[in-house]
XYZ file of C-alpha atoms in Angstrom:
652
model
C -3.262 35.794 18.350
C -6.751 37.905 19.365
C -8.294 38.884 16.366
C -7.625 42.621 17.117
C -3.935 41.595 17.176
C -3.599 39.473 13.986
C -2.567 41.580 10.547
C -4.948 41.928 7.976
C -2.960 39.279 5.909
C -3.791 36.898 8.251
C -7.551 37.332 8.383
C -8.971 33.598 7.278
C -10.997 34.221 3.824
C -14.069 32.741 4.975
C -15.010 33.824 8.741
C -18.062 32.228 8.993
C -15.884 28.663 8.562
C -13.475 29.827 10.709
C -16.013 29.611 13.407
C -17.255 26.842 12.712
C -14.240 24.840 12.623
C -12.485 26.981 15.780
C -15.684 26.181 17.778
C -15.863 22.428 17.264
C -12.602 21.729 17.530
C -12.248 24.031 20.481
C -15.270 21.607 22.307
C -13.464 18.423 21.338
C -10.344 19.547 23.288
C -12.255 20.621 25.889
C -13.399 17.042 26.079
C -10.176 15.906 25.845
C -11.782 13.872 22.281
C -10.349 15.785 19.891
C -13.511 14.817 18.024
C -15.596 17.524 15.841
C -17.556 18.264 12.832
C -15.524 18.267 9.902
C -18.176 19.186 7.513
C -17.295 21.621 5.092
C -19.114 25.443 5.424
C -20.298 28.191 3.191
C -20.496 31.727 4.604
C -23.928 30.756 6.679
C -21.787 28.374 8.463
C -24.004 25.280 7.071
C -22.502 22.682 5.619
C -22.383 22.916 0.974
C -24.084 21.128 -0.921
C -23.061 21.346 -4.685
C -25.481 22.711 -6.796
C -28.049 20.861 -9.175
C -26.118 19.859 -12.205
C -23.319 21.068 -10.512
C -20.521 21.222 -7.745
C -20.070 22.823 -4.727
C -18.457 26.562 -5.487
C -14.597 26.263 -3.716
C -13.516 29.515 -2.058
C -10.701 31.726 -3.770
C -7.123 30.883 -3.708
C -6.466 34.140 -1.711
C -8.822 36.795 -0.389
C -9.708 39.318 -3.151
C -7.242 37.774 -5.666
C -7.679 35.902 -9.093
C -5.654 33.258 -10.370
C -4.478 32.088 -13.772
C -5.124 28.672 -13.156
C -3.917 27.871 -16.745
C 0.034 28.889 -15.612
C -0.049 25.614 -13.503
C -1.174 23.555 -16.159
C 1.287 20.819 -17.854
C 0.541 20.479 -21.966
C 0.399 17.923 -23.105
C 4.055 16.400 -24.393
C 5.288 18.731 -21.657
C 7.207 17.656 -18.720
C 6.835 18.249 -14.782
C 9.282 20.316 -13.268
C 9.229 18.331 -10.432
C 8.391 14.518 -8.811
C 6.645 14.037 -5.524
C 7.755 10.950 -3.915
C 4.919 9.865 -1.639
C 3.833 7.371 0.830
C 0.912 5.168 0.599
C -0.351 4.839 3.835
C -1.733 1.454 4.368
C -2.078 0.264 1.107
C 2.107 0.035 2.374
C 3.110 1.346 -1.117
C 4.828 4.252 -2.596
C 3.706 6.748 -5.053
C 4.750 8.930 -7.587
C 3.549 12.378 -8.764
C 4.488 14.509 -10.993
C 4.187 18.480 -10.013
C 2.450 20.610 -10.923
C 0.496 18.554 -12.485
C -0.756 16.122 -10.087
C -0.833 13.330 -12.563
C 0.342 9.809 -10.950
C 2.960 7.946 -12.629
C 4.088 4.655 -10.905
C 2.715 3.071 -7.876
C 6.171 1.144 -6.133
C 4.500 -1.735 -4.281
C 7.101 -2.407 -1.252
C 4.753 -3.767 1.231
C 2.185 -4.981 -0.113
C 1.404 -7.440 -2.706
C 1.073 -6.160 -6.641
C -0.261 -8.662 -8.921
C 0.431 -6.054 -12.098
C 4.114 -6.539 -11.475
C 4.629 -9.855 -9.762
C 5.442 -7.557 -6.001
C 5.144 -10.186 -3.213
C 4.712 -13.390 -6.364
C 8.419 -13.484 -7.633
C 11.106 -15.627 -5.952
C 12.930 -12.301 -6.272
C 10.541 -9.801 -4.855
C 9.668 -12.583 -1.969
C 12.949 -12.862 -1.292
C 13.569 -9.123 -0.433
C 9.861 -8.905 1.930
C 11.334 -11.883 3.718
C 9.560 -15.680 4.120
C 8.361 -18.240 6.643
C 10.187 -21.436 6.010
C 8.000 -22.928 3.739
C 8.241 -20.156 1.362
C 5.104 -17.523 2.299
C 5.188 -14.266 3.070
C 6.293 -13.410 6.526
C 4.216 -10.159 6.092
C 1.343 -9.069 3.288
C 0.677 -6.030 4.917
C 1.977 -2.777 5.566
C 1.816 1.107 6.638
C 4.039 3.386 4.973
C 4.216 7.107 6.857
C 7.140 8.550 5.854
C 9.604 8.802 2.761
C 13.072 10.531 2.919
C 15.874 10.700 -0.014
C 19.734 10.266 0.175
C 21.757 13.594 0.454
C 24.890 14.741 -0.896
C 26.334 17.930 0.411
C 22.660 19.228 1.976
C 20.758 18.390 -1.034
C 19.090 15.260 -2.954
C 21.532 12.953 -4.896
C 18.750 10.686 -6.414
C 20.333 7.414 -5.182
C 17.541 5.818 -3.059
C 14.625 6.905 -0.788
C 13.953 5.069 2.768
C 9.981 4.354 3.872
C 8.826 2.833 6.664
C 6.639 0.372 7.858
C 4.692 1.249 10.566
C 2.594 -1.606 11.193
C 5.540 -4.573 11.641
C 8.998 -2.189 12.406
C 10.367 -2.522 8.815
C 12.725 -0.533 6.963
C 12.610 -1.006 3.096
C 14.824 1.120 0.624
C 13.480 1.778 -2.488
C 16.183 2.633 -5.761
C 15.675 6.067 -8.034
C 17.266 4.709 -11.045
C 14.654 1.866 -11.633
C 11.930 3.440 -8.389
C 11.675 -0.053 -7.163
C 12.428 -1.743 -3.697
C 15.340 -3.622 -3.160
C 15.975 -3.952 0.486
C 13.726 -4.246 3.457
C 15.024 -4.516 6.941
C 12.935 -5.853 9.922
C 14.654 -3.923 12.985
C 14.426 -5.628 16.547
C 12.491 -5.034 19.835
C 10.537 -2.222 18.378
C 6.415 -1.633 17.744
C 4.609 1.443 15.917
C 7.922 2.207 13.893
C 7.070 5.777 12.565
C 9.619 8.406 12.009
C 12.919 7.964 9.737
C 15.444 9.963 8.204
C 18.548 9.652 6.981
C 21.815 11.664 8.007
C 22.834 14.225 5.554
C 26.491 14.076 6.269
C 28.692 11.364 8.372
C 28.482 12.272 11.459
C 32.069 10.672 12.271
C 34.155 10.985 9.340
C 34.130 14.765 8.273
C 35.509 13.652 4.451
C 32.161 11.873 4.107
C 29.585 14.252 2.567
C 26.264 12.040 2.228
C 24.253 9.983 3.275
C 25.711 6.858 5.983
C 23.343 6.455 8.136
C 18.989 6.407 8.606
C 17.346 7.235 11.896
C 14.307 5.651 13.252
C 11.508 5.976 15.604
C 9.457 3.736 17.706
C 6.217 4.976 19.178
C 4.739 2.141 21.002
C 6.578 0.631 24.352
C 6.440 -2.565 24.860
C 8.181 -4.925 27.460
C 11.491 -6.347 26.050
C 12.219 -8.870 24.990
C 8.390 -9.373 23.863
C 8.376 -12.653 24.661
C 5.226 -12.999 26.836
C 6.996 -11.940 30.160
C 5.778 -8.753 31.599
C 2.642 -8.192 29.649
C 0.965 -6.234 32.713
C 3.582 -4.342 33.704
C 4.203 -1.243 32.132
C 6.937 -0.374 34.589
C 8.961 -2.399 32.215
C 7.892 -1.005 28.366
C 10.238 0.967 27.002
C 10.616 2.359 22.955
C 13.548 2.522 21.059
C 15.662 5.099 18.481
C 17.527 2.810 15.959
C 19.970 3.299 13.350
C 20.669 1.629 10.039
C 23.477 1.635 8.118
C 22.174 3.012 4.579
C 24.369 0.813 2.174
C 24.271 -2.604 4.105
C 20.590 -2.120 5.537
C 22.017 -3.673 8.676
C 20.998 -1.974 12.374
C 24.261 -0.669 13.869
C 22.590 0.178 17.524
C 19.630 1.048 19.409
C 18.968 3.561 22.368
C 16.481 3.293 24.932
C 14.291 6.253 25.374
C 11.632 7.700 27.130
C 8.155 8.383 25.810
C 6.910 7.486 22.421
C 8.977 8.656 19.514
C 7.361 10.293 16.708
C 9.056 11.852 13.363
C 13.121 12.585 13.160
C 15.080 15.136 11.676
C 18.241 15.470 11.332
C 20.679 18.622 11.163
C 22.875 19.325 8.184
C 26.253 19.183 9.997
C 25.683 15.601 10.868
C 25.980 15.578 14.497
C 22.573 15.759 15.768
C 19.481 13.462 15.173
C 16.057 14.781 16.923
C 12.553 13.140 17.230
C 9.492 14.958 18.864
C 8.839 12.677 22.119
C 4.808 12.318 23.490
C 3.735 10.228 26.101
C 6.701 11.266 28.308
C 4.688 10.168 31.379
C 5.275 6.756 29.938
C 1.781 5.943 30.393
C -0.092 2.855 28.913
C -3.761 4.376 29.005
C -4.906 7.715 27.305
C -5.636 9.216 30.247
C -1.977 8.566 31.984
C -0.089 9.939 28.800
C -1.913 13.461 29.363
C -0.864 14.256 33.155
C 2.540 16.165 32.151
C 2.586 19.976 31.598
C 4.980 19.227 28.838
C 6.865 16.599 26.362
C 10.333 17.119 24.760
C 11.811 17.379 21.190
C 14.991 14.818 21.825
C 17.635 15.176 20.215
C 20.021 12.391 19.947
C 24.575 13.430 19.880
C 25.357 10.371 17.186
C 29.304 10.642 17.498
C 28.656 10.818 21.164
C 26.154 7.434 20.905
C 28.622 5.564 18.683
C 31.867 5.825 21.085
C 29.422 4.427 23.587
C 28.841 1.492 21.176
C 32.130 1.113 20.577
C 33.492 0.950 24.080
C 30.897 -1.358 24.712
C 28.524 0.621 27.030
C 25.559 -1.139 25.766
C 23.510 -3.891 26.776
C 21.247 -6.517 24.118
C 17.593 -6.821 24.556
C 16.941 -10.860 24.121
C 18.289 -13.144 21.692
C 18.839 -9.805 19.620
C 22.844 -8.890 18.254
C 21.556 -5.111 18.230
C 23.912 -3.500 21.185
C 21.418 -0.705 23.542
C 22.943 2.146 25.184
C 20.494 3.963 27.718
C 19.477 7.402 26.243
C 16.907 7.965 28.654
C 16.493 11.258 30.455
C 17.518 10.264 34.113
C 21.258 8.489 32.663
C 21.945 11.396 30.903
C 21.652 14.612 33.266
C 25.470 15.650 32.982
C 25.082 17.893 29.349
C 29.219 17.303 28.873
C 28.940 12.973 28.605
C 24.918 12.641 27.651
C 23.987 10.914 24.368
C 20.470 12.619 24.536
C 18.978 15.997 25.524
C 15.184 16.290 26.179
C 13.974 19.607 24.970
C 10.383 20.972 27.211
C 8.156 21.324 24.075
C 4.439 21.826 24.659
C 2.141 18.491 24.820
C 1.589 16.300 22.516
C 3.650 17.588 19.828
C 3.913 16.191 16.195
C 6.639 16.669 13.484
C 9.981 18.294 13.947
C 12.026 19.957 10.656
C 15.055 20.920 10.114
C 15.333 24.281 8.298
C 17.630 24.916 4.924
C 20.195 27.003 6.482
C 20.814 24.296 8.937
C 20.552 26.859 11.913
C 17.005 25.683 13.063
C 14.591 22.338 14.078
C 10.535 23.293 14.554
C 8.585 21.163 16.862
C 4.929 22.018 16.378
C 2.283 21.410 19.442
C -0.660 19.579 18.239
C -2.388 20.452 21.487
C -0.504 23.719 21.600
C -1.437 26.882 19.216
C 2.225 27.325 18.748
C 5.190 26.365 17.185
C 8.589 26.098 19.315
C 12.090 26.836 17.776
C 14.719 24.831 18.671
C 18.940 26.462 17.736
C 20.878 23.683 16.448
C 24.170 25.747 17.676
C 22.206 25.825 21.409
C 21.884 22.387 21.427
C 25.404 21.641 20.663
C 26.440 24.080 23.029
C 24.341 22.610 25.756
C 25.811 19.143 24.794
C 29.387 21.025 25.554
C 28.209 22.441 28.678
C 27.744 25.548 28.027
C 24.002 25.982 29.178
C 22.011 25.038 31.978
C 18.858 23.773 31.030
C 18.178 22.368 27.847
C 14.858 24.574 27.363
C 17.295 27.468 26.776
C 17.708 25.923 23.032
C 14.423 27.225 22.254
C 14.605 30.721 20.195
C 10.881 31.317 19.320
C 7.478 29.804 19.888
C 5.110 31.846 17.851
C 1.219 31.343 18.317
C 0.266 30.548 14.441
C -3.146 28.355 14.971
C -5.163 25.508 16.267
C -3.721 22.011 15.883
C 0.022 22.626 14.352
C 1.598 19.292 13.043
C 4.256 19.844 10.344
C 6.367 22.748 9.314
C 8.107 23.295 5.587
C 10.381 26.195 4.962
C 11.084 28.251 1.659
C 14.429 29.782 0.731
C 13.353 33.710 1.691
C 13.248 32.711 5.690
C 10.219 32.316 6.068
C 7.892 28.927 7.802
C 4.882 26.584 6.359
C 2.430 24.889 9.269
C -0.090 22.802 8.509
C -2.825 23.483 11.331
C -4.792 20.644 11.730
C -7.852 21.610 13.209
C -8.234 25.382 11.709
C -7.824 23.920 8.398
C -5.148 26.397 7.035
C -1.276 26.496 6.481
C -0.182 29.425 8.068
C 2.794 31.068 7.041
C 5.095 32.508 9.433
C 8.507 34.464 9.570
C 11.854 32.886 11.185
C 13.220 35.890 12.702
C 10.002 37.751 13.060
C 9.188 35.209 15.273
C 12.699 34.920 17.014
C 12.809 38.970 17.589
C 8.837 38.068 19.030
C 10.096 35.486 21.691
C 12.672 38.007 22.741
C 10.602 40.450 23.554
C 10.186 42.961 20.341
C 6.263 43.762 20.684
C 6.408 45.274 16.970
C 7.618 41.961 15.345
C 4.751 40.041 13.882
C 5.606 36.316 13.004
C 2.393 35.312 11.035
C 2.349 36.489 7.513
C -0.322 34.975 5.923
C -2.558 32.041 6.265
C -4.805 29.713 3.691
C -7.787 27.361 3.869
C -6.995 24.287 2.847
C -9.965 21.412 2.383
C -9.861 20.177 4.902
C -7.802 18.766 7.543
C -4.182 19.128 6.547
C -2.011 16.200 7.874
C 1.723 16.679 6.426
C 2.718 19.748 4.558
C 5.887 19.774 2.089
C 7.539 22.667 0.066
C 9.654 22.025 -3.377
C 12.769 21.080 -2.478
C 12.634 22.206 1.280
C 14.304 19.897 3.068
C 17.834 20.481 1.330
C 19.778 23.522 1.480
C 18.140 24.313 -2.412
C 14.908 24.994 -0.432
C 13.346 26.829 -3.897
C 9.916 28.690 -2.053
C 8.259 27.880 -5.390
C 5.315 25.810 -4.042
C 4.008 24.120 -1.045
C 1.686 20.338 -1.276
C -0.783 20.109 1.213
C -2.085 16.842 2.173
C -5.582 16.708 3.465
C -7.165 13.907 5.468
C -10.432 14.831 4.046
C -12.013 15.968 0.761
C -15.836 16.069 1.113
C -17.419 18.215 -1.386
C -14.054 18.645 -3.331
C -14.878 15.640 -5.534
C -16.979 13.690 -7.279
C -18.620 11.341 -4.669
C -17.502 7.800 -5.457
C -19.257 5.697 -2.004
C -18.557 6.316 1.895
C -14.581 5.923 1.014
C -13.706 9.499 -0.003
C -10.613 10.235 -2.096
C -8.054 12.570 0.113
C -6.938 15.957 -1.615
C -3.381 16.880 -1.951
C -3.556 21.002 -2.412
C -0.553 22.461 -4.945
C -0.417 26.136 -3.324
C 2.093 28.570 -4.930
C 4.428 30.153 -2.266
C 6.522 32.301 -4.585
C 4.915 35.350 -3.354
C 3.157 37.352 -0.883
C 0.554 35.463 -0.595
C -0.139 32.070 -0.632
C -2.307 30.710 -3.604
C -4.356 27.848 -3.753
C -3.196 26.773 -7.355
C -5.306 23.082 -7.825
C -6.713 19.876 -6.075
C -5.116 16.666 -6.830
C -7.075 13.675 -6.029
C -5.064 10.807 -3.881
C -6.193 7.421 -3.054
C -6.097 7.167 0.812
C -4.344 7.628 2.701
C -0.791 8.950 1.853
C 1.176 10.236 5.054
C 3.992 12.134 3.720
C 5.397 13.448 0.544
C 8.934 14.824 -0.729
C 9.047 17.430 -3.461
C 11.926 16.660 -5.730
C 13.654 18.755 -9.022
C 13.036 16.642 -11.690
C 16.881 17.226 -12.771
C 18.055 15.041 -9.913
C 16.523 11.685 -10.987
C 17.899 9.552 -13.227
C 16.365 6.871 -14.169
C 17.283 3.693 -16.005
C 15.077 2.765 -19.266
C 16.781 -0.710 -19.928
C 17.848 -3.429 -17.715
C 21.537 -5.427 -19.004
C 20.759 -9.101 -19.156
C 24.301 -9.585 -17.518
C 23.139 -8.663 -13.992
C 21.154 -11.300 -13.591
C 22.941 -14.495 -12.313
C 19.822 -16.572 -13.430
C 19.119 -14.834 -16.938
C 18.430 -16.927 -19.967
C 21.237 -15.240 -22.154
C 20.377 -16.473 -25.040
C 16.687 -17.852 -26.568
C 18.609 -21.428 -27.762
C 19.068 -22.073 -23.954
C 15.154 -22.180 -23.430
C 14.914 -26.025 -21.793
C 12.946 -27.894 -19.042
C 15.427 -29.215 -16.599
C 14.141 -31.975 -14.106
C 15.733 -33.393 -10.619
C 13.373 -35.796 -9.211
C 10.078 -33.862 -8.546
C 11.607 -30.681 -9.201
C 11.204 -28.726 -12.587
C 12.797 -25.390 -13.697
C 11.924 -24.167 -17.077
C 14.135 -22.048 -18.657
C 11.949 -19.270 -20.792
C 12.803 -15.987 -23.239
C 10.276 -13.502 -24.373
C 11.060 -11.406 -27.352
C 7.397 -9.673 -29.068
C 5.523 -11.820 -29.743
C 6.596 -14.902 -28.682
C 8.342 -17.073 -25.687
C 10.837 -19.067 -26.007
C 9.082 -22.314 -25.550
C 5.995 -23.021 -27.373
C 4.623 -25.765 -24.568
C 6.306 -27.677 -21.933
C 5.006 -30.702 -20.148
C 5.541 -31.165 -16.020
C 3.984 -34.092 -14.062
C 0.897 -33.580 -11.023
C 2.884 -32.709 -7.635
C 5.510 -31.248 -9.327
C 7.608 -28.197 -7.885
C 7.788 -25.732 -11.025
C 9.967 -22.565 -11.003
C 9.839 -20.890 -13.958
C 12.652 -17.877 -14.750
C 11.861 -15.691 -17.269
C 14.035 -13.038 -19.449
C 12.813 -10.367 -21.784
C 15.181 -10.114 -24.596
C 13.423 -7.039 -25.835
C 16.038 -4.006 -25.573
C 13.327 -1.508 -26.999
C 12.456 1.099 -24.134
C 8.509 0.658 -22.696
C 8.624 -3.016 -24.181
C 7.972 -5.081 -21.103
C 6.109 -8.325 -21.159
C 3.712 -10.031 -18.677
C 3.353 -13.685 -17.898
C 0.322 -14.911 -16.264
C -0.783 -18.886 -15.836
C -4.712 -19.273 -15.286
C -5.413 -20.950 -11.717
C -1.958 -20.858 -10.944
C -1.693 -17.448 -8.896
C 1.024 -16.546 -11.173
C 1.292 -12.775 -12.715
C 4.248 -10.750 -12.962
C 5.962 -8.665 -15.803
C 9.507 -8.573 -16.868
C 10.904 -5.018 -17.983
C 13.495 -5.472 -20.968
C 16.257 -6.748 -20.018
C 15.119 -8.156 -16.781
C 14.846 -11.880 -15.585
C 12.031 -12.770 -13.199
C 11.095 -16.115 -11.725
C 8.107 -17.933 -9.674
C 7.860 -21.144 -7.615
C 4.776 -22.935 -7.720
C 3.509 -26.683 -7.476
C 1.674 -28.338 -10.602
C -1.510 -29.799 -8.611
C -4.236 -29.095 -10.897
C -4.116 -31.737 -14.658
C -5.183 -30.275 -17.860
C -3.765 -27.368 -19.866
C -2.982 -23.845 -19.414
C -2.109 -21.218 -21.432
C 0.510 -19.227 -20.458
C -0.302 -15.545 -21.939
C 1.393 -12.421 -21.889
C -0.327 -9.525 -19.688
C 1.198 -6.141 -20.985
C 0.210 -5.077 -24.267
C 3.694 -5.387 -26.333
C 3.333 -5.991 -29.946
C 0.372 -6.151 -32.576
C 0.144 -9.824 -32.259
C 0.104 -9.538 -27.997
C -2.766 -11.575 -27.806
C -1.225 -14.092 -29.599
C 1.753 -14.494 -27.094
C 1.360 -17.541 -25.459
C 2.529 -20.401 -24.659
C 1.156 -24.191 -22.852
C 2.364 -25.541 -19.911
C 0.950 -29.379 -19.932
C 0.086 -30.760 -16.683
C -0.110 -34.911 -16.733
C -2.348 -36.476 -14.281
């Protein structure tokens, strides 16, 4: 859009910064780097500097109008109207906000290791990341992208969340009542596993209203089975779409692609699962993956996929169970029997959503200035045969900006993209831009556009991806902060932007400060979660029911002691183990009092972990160090806290 073109709602607040970012980024594509400045700029175009005694003066929400900050402001005693479930990036945990407050509220370690609650320490938690054979961690690390809810009947039924991890293909499920993990899948013959979603509806059985099913996508190819044979030639890499059945955890089937696979979507009727594809040159290098005009949005017919699997069209990759059937491009050219269609999107794109209404998917560019439109009704109808190439799905591609990634929708019909490299979210009508594509010279998609600081990675809108879609606000997370902050060393806290959307025009509403480097956020009603305050003693098989059964139980070098805590004291005063012993300890709080969870923590042992009330916890651990040590409680629980302890006696 030419500058003499764009409506005087979209004129960027600060031109000056606008030309500074357009020109930079604008040389590192020409370079094919991608690589700028991404200072941030006053009106000079030099880069701020906060004042003496001071910080750096932010630009206004929107051009020429003030906001009453104080109307987004949560009292204290008050609640948030809404939580943000977010990823953690590669700290591989889970996070959550409350909105609009920003304030954080739990960090769910599913990844990685959490010494505040025992994550990746307990028999229980290790049990659920999965263990080499002598009882360590298979994986410590992790990279969590992306984090999607169940759904019943198009909107959130506060049953679980999905997340993946990136870094090692795992799929880990994460429950609302309690916001902790309690199932992690490692899925098969797949690398760079980045995009998941779950089905909204079954896309089988038409009585089944919610979630079955989650979708996931592999990015990197890789020879398969990885086993050491074909490391040179790429020829024979291929990537993977997967899906998991949402109650068992357990892959159903895999389908081979071609390309990378990036984020999924899925549409509301059930039937279709897409993922933007780059890399559809199948290249290996940089350089190879950028030869193609285009890539494609595919988009995956799951009832169609399934028969396959059941008639046994499928293939295994290895040693692997997992059946295949081929989705690529070239075994599915006949529309009426192909399990995939490949949609001509611009290069490079990044991020497909689905929109409320369920008629609409949007693929965004990256390298592109524009946003393409994809009809769920056109793809179903090419499926059926009804047209002739599958880039006849596509309804709109509005220009909206430089570097497009990820799209949010509100509930009047209208589209959020975060544009990476202008540093804005541009806001852009549905059928403004459809009437645009087909020809109508006086429709004008863009509506408005914001500055955001800076960088904008994922973009998310209260409730928008369910049919509830509220257009109330829209969280912007930022790759980079700057001057937003107080400086705190060369690692820079990330900014996730709260902008009210319930109007005209977009307003910047307050910064939230997030530790780096969160990938993707949902924006739930707060009315939807239920959580659990109290555990029941009876659903754990291990529990120590009663504080009369606290014992030490030996079989030869083995020793399991049996331990209560109840403020302020556990259940066993001391208990004596011998050198080269193998100790397990199981813990249960018998406090029934909400908020009164205890810790349990043995000096030079490596063992820390709490027990909510209710719950039973245990650790394994060998007794190689003599002497005594005080096992203390770690959460503050009762005016005698510090006096909660008890010995374990270790005889040389």
């Amino acid at each position: 859009m030419s500058k003499n073109e764009a409506p005087a709602s979209a004129t960027p607040t600060d031109p000056a910064r606008r030309r500074f970012l357009n020109t930079t980024t604008l040389a590192g594509i020409a370079g094919a780097g991608l690589t700028m400045g991404l200072a941030g700029c006053n009106e000079s175009g030099k880069p701020t500097k906060a004042a003496a005694g001071g910080a750096a003066s932010a630009p206004a929400a929107a051009a020429g109008e003030a906001v009453e900050y104080s109307k987004y402001e949560v009292p204290p005693g008050q609640l948030d109207a809404y939580y943000a479930l977010s990823s953690g990036g590669h700290s591989g945990e889970v996070r959550i906000y409350g909105l609009p407050s920003g304030r954080l509220f739990k960090r769910i370690p599913v990844f990685n290791i959490d010494c505040l609650v025992g994550w990746g320490i307990t028999n229980e938690s290790k049990k659920i990341m999965g263990t080499n054979a002598d009882g360590s961690l298979k994986y410590f690390t992790g990279d969590t992208h992306h984090v999607h809810p169940t759904y019943t009947d198009g909107t959130y039924n506060g049953k679980y969340i999905f997340v993946n991890d990136k870094i090692h293909g795992r799929l880990a499920r994460v429950r609302l009542d309690t916001m902790e993990c309690d199932r992690i899948t490692e899925i098969p013959n797949v690398q760079g596993f980045h995009g998941v979603f779950p089905d909204k509806r079954d896309p089988v059985d038409a009585n089944i209203n919610s979630t079955t099913r989650v979708f996931c996508g592999a990015e990197f190819q890789i020879p398969t089975p990885n086993d050491g044979h074909d490391l040179d030639k790429p020829e024979n890499y291929f990537a993977l779409f997967t899906c998991v059945d949402a109650e068992t955890m357990e892959v159903r089937y895999q389908v081979k692609v071609d390309g990378n696979l990036d984020l999924i979507a899925t549409s509301y009727d059930g039937k279709l699962a897409c993922s933007n594809q780059y890399n559809s040159e199948n290249g290996v290098h940089y350089e190879q993956m950028m030869t193609a005009e285009r890539d494609a949005c595919v988009f995956f017919h799951i009832e169609r996929i399934e028969a396959a699997v059941k008639a046994g069209k499928t293939f295994r990759i290895g040693n692997s169970p997992v059946p295949v059937v081929d989705g690529r491009k070239a075994a599915n050219a006949d529309p009426k029997t192909a399990l995939t269609c490949y949609v001509p999107v611009p290069k490079n794109p990044h991020g497909v959503n689905a929109s409320p209404d369920g008629k609409y998917f949007a693929c965004s560019g990256k390298l592109s200035p524009t946003a393409t439109l994809i009809s769920n009704e056109l793809v179903l109808k090419w499926f059926d045969g009804g047209l002739k190439e599958p880039r006849d799905t596509v309804v709109a591609e509005p220009e909206i900006g430089l570097g497009p990634l990820h799209t949010a929708f509100d509930n009047r019909g209208n589209a959020y993209t975060t544009l990476f490299l202008d540093s804005q979210i541009v806001k852009w009508n549905v059928e403004a831009a459809i009437k645009s594509y087909q020809g109508d010279k006086n429709a004008k998609p863009v509506v408005d556009r914001i500055d955001v600081h800076y960088q904008p990675g994922h973009g998310f809108t209260s409730m928008g991806e369910t049919k509830e879609a509220d257009g109330k606000f829209f969280l912007s997370d930022n790759k980079f902060s700057k001057d937003r902050f107080l400086p705190v060393g060369p690692l820079h806290p990330e900014t996730a932007q709260l902008i009210d959307i319930s109007g005209d025009k977009m307003k910047l509403v307050a910064d939230h400060a997030v530790y780096s480097e969160p990938h993707d956020s949902i924006v739930i009603r707060r009315d939807i979660i239920k959580t659990r305050q109290v555990y029941d003693v009876a659903e754990f098989p291990n529990a120590v029911k009663d504080p009369k059964d606290c014992r030490v139980e030996r079989n030869g070098k083995k020793v399991t002691v049996y331990l209560t805590s109840q403020a302020p004291t556990f259940g066993l005063r001391e208990w004596t183990v011998k050198r080269g012993d193998e100790v397990t300890i199981i813990l249960t709080n018998h406090d029934k009092v909400q908020d009164l969870t205890h810790g349990f923590a043995i000096p030079k042992y490596n063992v820390n972990f709490i027990v909510n009330p209710g719950e039973t916890k245990s650790v394994t651990f060998k007794a190689d160090k003599p002497g005594v040590y005080w096992a203390y409680c770690t959460n503050f629980c009762h005016a005698l806290h510090l006096e909660m302890r008890s010995r374990m006696l270790v005889e040389a």
